[in-house]
XYZ file of C-alpha atoms in Angstrom:
575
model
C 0.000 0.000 0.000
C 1.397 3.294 -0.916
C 1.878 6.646 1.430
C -0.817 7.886 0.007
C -3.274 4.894 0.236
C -2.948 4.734 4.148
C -2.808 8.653 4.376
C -6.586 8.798 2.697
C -7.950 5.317 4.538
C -6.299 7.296 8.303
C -8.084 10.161 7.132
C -11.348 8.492 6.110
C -10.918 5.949 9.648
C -10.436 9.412 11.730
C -13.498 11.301 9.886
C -15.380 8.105 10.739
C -15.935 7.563 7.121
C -15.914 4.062 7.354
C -14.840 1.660 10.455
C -11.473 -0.818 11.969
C -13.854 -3.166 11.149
C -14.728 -2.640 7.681
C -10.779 -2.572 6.647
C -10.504 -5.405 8.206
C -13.123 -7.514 6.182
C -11.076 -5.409 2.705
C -7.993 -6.598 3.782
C -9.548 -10.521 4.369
C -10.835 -9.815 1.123
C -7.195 -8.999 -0.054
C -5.682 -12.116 1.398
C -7.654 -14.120 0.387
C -7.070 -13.583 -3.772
C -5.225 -16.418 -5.061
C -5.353 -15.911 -8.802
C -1.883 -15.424 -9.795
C -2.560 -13.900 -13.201
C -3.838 -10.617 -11.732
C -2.373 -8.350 -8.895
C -4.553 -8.186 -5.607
C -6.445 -5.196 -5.065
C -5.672 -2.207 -3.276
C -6.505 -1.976 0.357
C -8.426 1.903 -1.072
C -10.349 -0.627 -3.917
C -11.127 -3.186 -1.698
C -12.824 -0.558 0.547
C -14.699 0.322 -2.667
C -15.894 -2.586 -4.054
C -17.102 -3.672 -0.444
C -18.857 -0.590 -0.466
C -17.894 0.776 2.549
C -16.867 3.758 0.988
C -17.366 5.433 -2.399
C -14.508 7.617 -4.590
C -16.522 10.656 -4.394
C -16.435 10.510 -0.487
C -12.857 10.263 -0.533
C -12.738 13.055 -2.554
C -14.660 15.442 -1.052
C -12.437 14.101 1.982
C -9.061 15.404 0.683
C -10.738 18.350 -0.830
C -11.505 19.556 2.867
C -8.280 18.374 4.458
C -6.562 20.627 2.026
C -8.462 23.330 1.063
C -9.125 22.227 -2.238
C -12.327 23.389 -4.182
C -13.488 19.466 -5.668
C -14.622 19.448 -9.220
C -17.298 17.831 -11.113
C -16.055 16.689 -14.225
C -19.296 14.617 -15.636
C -21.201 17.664 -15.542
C -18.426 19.886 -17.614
C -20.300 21.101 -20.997
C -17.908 22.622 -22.733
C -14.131 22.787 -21.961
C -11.435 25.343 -21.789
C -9.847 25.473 -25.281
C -6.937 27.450 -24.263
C -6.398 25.436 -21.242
C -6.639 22.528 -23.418
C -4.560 23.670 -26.112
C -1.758 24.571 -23.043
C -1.783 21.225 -21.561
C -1.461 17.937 -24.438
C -3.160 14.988 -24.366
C 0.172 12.579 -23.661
C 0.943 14.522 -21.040
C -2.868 14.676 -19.337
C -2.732 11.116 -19.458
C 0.749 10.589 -18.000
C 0.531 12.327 -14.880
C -3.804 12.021 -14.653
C -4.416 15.506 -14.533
C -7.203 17.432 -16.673
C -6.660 21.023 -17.618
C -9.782 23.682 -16.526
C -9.240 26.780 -17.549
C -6.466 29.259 -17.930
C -5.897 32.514 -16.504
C -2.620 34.399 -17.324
C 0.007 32.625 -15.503
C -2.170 30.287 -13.819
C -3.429 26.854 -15.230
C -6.059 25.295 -13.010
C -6.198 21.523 -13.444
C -8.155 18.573 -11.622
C -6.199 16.475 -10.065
C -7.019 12.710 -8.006
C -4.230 12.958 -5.319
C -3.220 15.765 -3.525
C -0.039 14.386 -1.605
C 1.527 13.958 -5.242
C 3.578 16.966 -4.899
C 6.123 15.844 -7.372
C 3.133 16.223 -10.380
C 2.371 19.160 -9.856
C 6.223 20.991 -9.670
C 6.837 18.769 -12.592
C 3.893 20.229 -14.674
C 4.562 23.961 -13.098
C 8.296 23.291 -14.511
C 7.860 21.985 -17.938
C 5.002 24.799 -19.106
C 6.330 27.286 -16.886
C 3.251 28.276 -15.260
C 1.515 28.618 -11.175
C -0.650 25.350 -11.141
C -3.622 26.254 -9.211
C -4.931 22.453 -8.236
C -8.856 21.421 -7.656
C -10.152 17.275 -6.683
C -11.358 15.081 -8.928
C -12.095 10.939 -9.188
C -9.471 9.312 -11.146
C -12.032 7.869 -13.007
C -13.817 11.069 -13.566
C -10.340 12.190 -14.928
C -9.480 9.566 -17.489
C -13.300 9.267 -18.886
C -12.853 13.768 -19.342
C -9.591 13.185 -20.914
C -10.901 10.502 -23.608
C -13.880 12.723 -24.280
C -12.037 15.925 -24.818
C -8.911 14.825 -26.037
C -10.294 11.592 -27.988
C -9.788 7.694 -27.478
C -6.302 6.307 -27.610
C -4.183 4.363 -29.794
C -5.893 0.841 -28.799
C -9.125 1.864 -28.532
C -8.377 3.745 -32.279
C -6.598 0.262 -33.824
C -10.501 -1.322 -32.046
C -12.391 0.997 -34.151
C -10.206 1.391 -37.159
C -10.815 -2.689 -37.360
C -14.297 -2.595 -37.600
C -14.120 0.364 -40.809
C -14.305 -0.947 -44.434
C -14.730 1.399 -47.073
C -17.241 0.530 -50.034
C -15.235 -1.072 -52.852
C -11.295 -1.939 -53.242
C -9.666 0.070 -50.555
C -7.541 2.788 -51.981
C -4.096 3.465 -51.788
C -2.721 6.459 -50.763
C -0.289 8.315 -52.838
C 1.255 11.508 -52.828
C 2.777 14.051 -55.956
C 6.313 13.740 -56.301
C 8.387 16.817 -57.236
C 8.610 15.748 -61.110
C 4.940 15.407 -61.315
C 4.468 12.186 -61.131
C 3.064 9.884 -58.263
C 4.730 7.936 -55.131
C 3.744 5.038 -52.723
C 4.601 6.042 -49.366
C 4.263 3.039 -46.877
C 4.646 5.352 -44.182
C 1.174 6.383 -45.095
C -0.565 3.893 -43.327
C -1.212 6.063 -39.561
C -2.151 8.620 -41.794
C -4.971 6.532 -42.911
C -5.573 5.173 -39.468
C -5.960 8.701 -38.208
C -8.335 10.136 -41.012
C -10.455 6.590 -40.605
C -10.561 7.189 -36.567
C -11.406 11.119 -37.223
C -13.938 9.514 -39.273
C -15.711 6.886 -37.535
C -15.511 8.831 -34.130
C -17.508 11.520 -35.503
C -20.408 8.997 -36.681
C -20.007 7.435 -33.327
C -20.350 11.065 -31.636
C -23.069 11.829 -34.126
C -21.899 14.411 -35.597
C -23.649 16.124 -39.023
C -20.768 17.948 -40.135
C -16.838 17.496 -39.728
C -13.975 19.713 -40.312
C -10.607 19.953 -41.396
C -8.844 23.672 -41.251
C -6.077 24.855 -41.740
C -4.076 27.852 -39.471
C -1.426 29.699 -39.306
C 0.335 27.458 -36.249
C -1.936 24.312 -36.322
C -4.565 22.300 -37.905
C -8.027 22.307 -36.237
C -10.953 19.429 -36.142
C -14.394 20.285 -35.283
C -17.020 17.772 -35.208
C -21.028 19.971 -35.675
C -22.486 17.782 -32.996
C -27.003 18.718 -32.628
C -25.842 22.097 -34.671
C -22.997 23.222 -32.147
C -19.075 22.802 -33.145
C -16.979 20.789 -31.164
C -13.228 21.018 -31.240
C -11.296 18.070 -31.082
C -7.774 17.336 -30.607
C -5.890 18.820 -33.324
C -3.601 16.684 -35.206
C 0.259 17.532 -35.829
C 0.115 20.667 -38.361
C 2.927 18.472 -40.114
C 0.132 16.026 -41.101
C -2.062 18.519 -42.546
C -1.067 17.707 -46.332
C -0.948 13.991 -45.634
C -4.548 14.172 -44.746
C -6.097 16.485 -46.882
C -4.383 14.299 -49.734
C -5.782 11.052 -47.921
C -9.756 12.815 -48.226
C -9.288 13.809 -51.401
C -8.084 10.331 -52.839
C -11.154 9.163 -50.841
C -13.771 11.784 -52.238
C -12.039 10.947 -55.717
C -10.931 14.299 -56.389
C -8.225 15.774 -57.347
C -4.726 15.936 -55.228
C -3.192 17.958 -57.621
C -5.609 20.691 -58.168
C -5.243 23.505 -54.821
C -6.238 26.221 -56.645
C -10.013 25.837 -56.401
C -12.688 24.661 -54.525
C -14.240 20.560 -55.247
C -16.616 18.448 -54.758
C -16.654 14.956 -53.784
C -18.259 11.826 -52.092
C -17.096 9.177 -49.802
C -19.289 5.750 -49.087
C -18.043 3.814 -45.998
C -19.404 0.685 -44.463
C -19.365 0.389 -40.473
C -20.996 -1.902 -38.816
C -22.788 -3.189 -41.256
C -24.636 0.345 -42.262
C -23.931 2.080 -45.079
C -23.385 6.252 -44.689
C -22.245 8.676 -47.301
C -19.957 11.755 -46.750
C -19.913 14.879 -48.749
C -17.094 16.186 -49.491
C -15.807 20.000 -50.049
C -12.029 21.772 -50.657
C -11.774 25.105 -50.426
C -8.298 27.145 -50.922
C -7.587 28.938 -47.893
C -4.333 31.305 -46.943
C -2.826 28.386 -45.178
C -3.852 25.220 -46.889
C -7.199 23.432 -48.349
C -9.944 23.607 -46.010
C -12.221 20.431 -46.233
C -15.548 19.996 -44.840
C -17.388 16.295 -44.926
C -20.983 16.401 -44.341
C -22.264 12.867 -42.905
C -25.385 11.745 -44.695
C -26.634 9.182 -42.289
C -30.187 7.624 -44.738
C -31.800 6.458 -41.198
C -32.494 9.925 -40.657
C -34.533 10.625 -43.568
C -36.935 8.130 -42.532
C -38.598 9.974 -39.579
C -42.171 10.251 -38.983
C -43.356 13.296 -38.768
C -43.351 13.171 -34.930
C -39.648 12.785 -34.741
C -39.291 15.735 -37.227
C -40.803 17.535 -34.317
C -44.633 18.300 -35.455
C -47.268 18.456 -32.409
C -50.308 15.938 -33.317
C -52.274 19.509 -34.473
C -49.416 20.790 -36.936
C -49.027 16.463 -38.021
C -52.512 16.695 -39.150
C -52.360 19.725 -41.364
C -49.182 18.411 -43.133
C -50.891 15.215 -43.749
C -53.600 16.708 -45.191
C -51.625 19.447 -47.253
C -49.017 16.639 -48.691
C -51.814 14.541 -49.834
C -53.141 17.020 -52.182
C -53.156 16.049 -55.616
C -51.355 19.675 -57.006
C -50.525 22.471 -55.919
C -47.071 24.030 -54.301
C -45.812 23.582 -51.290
C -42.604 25.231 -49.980
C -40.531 24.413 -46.679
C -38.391 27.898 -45.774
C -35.111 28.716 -43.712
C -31.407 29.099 -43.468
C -29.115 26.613 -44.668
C -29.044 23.917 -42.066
C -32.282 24.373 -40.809
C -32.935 20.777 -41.614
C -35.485 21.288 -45.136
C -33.958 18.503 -46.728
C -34.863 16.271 -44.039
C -38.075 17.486 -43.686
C -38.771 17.345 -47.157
C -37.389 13.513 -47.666
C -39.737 12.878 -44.817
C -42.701 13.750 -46.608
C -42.033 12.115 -49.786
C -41.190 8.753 -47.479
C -44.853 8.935 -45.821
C -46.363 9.362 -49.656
C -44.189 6.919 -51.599
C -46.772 4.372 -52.506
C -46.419 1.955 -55.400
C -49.448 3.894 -57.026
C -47.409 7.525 -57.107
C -44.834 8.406 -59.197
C -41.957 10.528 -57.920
C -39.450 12.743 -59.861
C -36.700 14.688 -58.088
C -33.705 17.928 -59.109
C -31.752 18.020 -56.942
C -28.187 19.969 -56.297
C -26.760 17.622 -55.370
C -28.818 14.127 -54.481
C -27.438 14.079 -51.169
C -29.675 10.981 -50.084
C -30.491 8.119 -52.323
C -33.907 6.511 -52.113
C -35.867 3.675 -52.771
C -38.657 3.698 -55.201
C -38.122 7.376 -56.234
C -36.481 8.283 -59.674
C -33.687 11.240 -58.695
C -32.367 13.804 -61.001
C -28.834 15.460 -59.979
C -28.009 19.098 -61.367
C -25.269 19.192 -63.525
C -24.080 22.644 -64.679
C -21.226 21.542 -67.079
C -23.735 19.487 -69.159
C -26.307 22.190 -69.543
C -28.632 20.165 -66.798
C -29.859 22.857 -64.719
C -32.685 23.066 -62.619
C -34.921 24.631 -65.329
C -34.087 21.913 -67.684
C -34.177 19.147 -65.737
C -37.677 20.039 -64.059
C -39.105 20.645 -67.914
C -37.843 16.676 -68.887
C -39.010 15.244 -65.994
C -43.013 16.770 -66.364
C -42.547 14.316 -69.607
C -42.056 11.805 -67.558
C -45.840 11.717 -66.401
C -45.116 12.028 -62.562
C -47.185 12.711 -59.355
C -45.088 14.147 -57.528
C -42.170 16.267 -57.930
C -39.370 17.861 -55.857
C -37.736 20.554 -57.111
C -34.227 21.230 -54.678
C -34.104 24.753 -54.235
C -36.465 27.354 -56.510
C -33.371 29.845 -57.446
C -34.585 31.927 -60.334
C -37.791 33.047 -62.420
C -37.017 30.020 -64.549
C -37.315 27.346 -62.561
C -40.022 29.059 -60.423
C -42.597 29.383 -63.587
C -41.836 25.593 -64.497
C -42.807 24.679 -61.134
C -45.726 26.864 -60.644
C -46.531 25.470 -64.583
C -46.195 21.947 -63.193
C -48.593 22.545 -60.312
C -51.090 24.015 -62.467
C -51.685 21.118 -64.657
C -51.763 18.590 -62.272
C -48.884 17.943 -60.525
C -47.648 17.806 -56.575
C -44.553 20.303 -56.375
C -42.551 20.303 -53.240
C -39.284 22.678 -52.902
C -37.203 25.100 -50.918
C -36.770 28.333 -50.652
C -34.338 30.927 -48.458
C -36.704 33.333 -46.352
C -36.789 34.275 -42.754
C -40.639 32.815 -42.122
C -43.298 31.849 -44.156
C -45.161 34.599 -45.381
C -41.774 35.966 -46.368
C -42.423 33.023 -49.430
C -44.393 35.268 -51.432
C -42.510 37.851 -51.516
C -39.616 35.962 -52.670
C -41.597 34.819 -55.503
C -43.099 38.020 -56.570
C -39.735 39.391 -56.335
C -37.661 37.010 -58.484
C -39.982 37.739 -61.422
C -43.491 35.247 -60.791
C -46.553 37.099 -61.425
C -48.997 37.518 -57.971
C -52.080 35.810 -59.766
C -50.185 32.545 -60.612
C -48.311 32.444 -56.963
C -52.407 32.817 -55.249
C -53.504 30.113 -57.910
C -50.679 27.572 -57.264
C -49.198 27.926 -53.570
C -50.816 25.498 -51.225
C -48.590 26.372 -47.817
C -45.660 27.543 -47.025
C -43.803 26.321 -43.905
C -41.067 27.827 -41.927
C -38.874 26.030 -39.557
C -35.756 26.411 -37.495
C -34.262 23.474 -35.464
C -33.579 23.119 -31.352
C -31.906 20.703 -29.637
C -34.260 18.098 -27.436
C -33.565 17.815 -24.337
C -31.365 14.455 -23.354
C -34.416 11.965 -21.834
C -31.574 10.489 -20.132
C -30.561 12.992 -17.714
C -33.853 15.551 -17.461
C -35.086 16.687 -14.786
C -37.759 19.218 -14.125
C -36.919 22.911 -13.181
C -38.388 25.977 -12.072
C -37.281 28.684 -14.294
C -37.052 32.366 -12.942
C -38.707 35.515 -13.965
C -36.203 36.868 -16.309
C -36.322 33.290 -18.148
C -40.081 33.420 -18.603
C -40.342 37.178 -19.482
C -37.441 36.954 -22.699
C -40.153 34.422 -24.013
C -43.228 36.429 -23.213
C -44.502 32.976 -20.878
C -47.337 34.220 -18.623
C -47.711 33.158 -15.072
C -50.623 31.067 -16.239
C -49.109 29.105 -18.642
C -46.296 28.958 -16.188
C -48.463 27.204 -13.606
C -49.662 24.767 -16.224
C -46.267 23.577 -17.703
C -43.492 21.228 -17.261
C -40.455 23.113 -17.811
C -37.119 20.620 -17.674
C -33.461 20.846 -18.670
C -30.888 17.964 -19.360
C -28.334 17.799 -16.047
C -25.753 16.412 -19.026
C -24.862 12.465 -18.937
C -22.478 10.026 -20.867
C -25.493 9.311 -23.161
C -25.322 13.411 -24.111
C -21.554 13.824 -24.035
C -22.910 16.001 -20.635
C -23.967 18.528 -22.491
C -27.715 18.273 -21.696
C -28.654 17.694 -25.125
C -29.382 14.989 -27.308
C -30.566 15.133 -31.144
C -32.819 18.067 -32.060
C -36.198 18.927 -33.669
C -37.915 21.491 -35.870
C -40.298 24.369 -34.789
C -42.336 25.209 -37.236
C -44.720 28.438 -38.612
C -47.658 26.589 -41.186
C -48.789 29.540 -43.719
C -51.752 27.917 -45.063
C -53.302 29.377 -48.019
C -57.037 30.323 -48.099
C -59.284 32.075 -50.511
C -58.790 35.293 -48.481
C -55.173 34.882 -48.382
C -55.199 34.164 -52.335
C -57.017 37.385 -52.899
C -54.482 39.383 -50.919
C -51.814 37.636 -52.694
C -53.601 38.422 -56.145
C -53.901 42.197 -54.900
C -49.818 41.863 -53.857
C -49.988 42.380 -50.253
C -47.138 42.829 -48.379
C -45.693 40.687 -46.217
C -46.682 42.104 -43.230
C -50.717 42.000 -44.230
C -50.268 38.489 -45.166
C -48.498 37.522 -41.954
C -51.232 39.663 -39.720
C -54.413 37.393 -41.482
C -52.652 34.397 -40.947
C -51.837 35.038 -37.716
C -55.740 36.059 -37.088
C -56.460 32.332 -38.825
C -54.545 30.888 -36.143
C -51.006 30.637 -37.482
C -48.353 30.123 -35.355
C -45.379 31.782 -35.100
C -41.650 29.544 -35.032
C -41.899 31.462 -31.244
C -45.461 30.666 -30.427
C -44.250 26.663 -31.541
C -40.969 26.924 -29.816
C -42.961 27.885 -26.534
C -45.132 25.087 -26.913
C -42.600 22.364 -26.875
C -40.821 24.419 -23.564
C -43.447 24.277 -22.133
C -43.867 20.651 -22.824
C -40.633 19.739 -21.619
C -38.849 19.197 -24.872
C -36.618 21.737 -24.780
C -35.504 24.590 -23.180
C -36.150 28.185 -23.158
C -32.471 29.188 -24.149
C -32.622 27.163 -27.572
C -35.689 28.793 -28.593
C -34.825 32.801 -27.615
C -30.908 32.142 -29.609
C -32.716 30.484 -32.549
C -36.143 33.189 -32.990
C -34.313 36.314 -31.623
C -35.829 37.861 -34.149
C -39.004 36.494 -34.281
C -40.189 38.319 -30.895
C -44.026 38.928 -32.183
């Protein structure tokens, strides 16, 4: 037993933590191992495992006896990156430490054991800095360290074993000074390291990962339920390596650094089959690549899952069913269209429909629907892809994003004789659709003749079901959402403690909020008189639309998620 074992069991024996007695039954335990393949426990884990004590008791032990503020790790959201960017990952895990925060001179670390004096002067020494020290469980320590830092090189070899790309795997090779092309066989950790960047983003579920290059190193950030997370970095000697590995990968291009591309990766892990999409982009210190993960499970939501309340799921039923007409979903990039849109042509594909989509690109593939990609070079634009496919007799068609007058009139065209037209379009809400239309060139009479609904939607992060728990939010909370006392008293407001299952961050997955502009007769004869977009957001409002607010405040209140996701994501959306 070490010094610093029988310091903490003397301390815990003269606290009364645990009993003479209860040693004594750990140490029986002790002498009684006999396998001689494994060492016998500790006389501090035997007290453990018996129960008579727990780790965080012993903490909060030597966090009184010296003066030490104790430290929940679990709970820590998002971490210090400039205390982890002082302190590497080798050295976290060789002396056990995790880095907190920074603060001039002063790096504040957890720590398990304070008698290790030796640690700390060592770390103080070798980054030059005042190590200001706080408890933690060792346990807490190494589990923080993998989840901040990333898994190690066995647990990476684990994972890497279980990766198969689609097809032949591809060999790496590099451009030789003359031109020409080279084998390196010192390649292969490079493609260990892009395969565990990889798969531990899938694993992490992740939507987005990337790759950038700066001045003094090269960052990864995995877009985990719309937030970035930084990762840590890889040598910025490895940054050509790697962007040469993805781009062999995405079959592009290793020669060409002069402007931007477009690729596509397929992988296979465990047994499921996800596609990445791939982008370069020149930057001032290298090629910037971005790999969006296009996971097909996702696409096949119900319209629950996409986050529709049984009212708003009845009145997108009934509006998808239609036999013609327009119908538009609106918002940002990233506000999850796409996905809603694929949802609604998964809950109408029926043997007895035909479906025709443009797309730019087809970022999903699906069954049973006929899909049209964009191609610029070829002449295949939007326009005249959307005018061959109406020859194509279909029921249903999807045009990917309405861009110009063009490809608007073909689509209003289509819905007018017949057709189901589903597409996107870039506005701030709903009623902002109109406008849009008007303004690219459509005439008022055809938009009130052909638009069916337009939807809006933004996307929040759900609270982790895991690790809620219900809350009682103060006034300020309830007045930046405009929440009366009534519906106060009525509610069930909760908030995600963070857990393992939510990387501790509280959150797990997201959902839309939504604002349904349903068209009328009276809202057709505004649109016909070219109302603005004010007028046509008042009537609809007086019909009972919902603002994304008014929808975000109904799943709060619900318990879904929280008020702080919906104020950041319809600041400006306060009526």
């Amino acid at each position: 037993m070490t010094s610093a074992d029988d310091f903490v069991i003397q301390l815990a024996l003269e606290k009364g933590v645990i009993t003479q007695s209860q040693i004594n039954v750990a140490q029986a335990r002790i002498d009684a191992h006999t396998d001689l393949t494994t060492a016998p426990p500790k006389l501090v884990d035997a007290l453990i495992e018996g129960k008579a004590v727990d780790v965080l008791q012993l903490s909060k032990l030597l966090a009184d006896e010296f003066g030490m503020p104790i430290v929940d790790l679990p709970s820590l959201r998002i971490p210090n990156q400039e205390a982890l960017a002082t302190l590497s990952r080798a050295m976290a895990v060789r002396y056990t430490v995790f880095p907190l925060a920074k603060e001039g001179s002063v790096l504040k670390l957890a720590i398990s054991d304070p008698l290790d004096v030796d640690t700390i002067d060592s770390l103080g020494h070798i980054l030059k800095l005042t190590i200001e020290p706080s408890i933690a469980p060792v346990d807490d320590i190494k589990r923080t360290i993998e989840r901040f830092y990333g898994k190690d090189e066995t647990e990476l070899n684990a994972m890497i074993g279980d990766f198969s790309m689609s097809g032949a795997e591809v060999e790496v090779k590099t451009v030789a000074a003359d031109g020409g092309t080279s084998t390196d066989e010192g390649d292969a950790p490079i493609i260990k390291l892009v395969n565990q960047i990889i798969l531990e983003a899938i694993q992490r579920r992740a939507s987005d990962i990337h790759l950038e290059p700066l001045e003094k190193r090269f960052r990864v950030r995995y877009r985990i339920d719309g937030v970035l997370l930084e990762i840590e970095n890889p040598p910025k000697r490895l940054q050509l390596s790697m962007i040469a590995r993805l781009k062999i990968m995405a079959n592009i291009s290793i020669a060409e650094k002069r402007i931007p591309q477009d690729g596509r990766i397929q992988i296979n892990t465990s047994g499921k089959q996800i596609d990445l999409r791939v982008s370069s982009l020149p930057t001032a210190h290298g090629e910037s690549i971005v790999m969006r993960i296009l996971d097909k499970d996702g696409l096949q939501l119900g319209l629950p899952e996409l986050g529709f309340l049984s009212d708003d799921q009845q009145i997108v039923e009934r509006l998808i069913a239609l036999p013609d007409g327009i119908m538009l979903v609106t918002g940002p990039t990233g506000s999850g269209k796409t996905t809603t849109l694929y949802s609604c042509l998964h809950f109408i594909n029926k043997p007895d429909r035909k479906i025709i989509t443009v797309e730019d690109p087809v970022e999903y593939v699906l069954a049973g629907i006929n899909q049209v990609p964009v191609r610029h070079e070829v002449g295949m634009t939007f326009a005249s892809a959307l005018r061959a496919m109406l020859r194509q007799a279909p029921n249903i068609v999807m045009v990917g994003e309405i861009r110009d007058l063009e490809t608007a009139e073909i689509a209003i065209n289509a819905s007018l004789t017949g057709h189901m037209v589903f597409s996107t379009l870039h506005t701030n809400d709903a009623p902002g659709a109109i406008t849009r239309l008007i303004d690219i060139g459509v005439k008022p009479f055809l938009v009130s003749t052909s638009l069916r609904a337009a939807v809006a939607q933004r996307l929040v992060r759900k609270i982790c079901k895991q690790c809620k728990k219900a809350y009682t939010p103060d006034a300020k909370e309830l007045r930046s959402l405009n929440i009366t006392p009534q519906q106060a008293s009525s509610a069930t407001f909760m908030h995600g403690e963070g857990c393992p299952n939510c990387n501790t961050t509280g959150f797990r997955g997201r959902m839309g909020i939504f604002e349904m502009f349903v068209v009328n007769e009276e809202i057709q004869r505004m649109i016909y008189d070219n109302a603005g977009t004010s007028k046509l957001r008042d009537k609809a409002r007086s019909l009972g639309m919902r603002t994304m607010r008014e929808d975000g405040i109904r799943k709060v209140t619900s318990g879904m998620t929280t008020i702080e996701e919906v104020v950041s994501i319809t600041v400006g959306d306060a009526n």
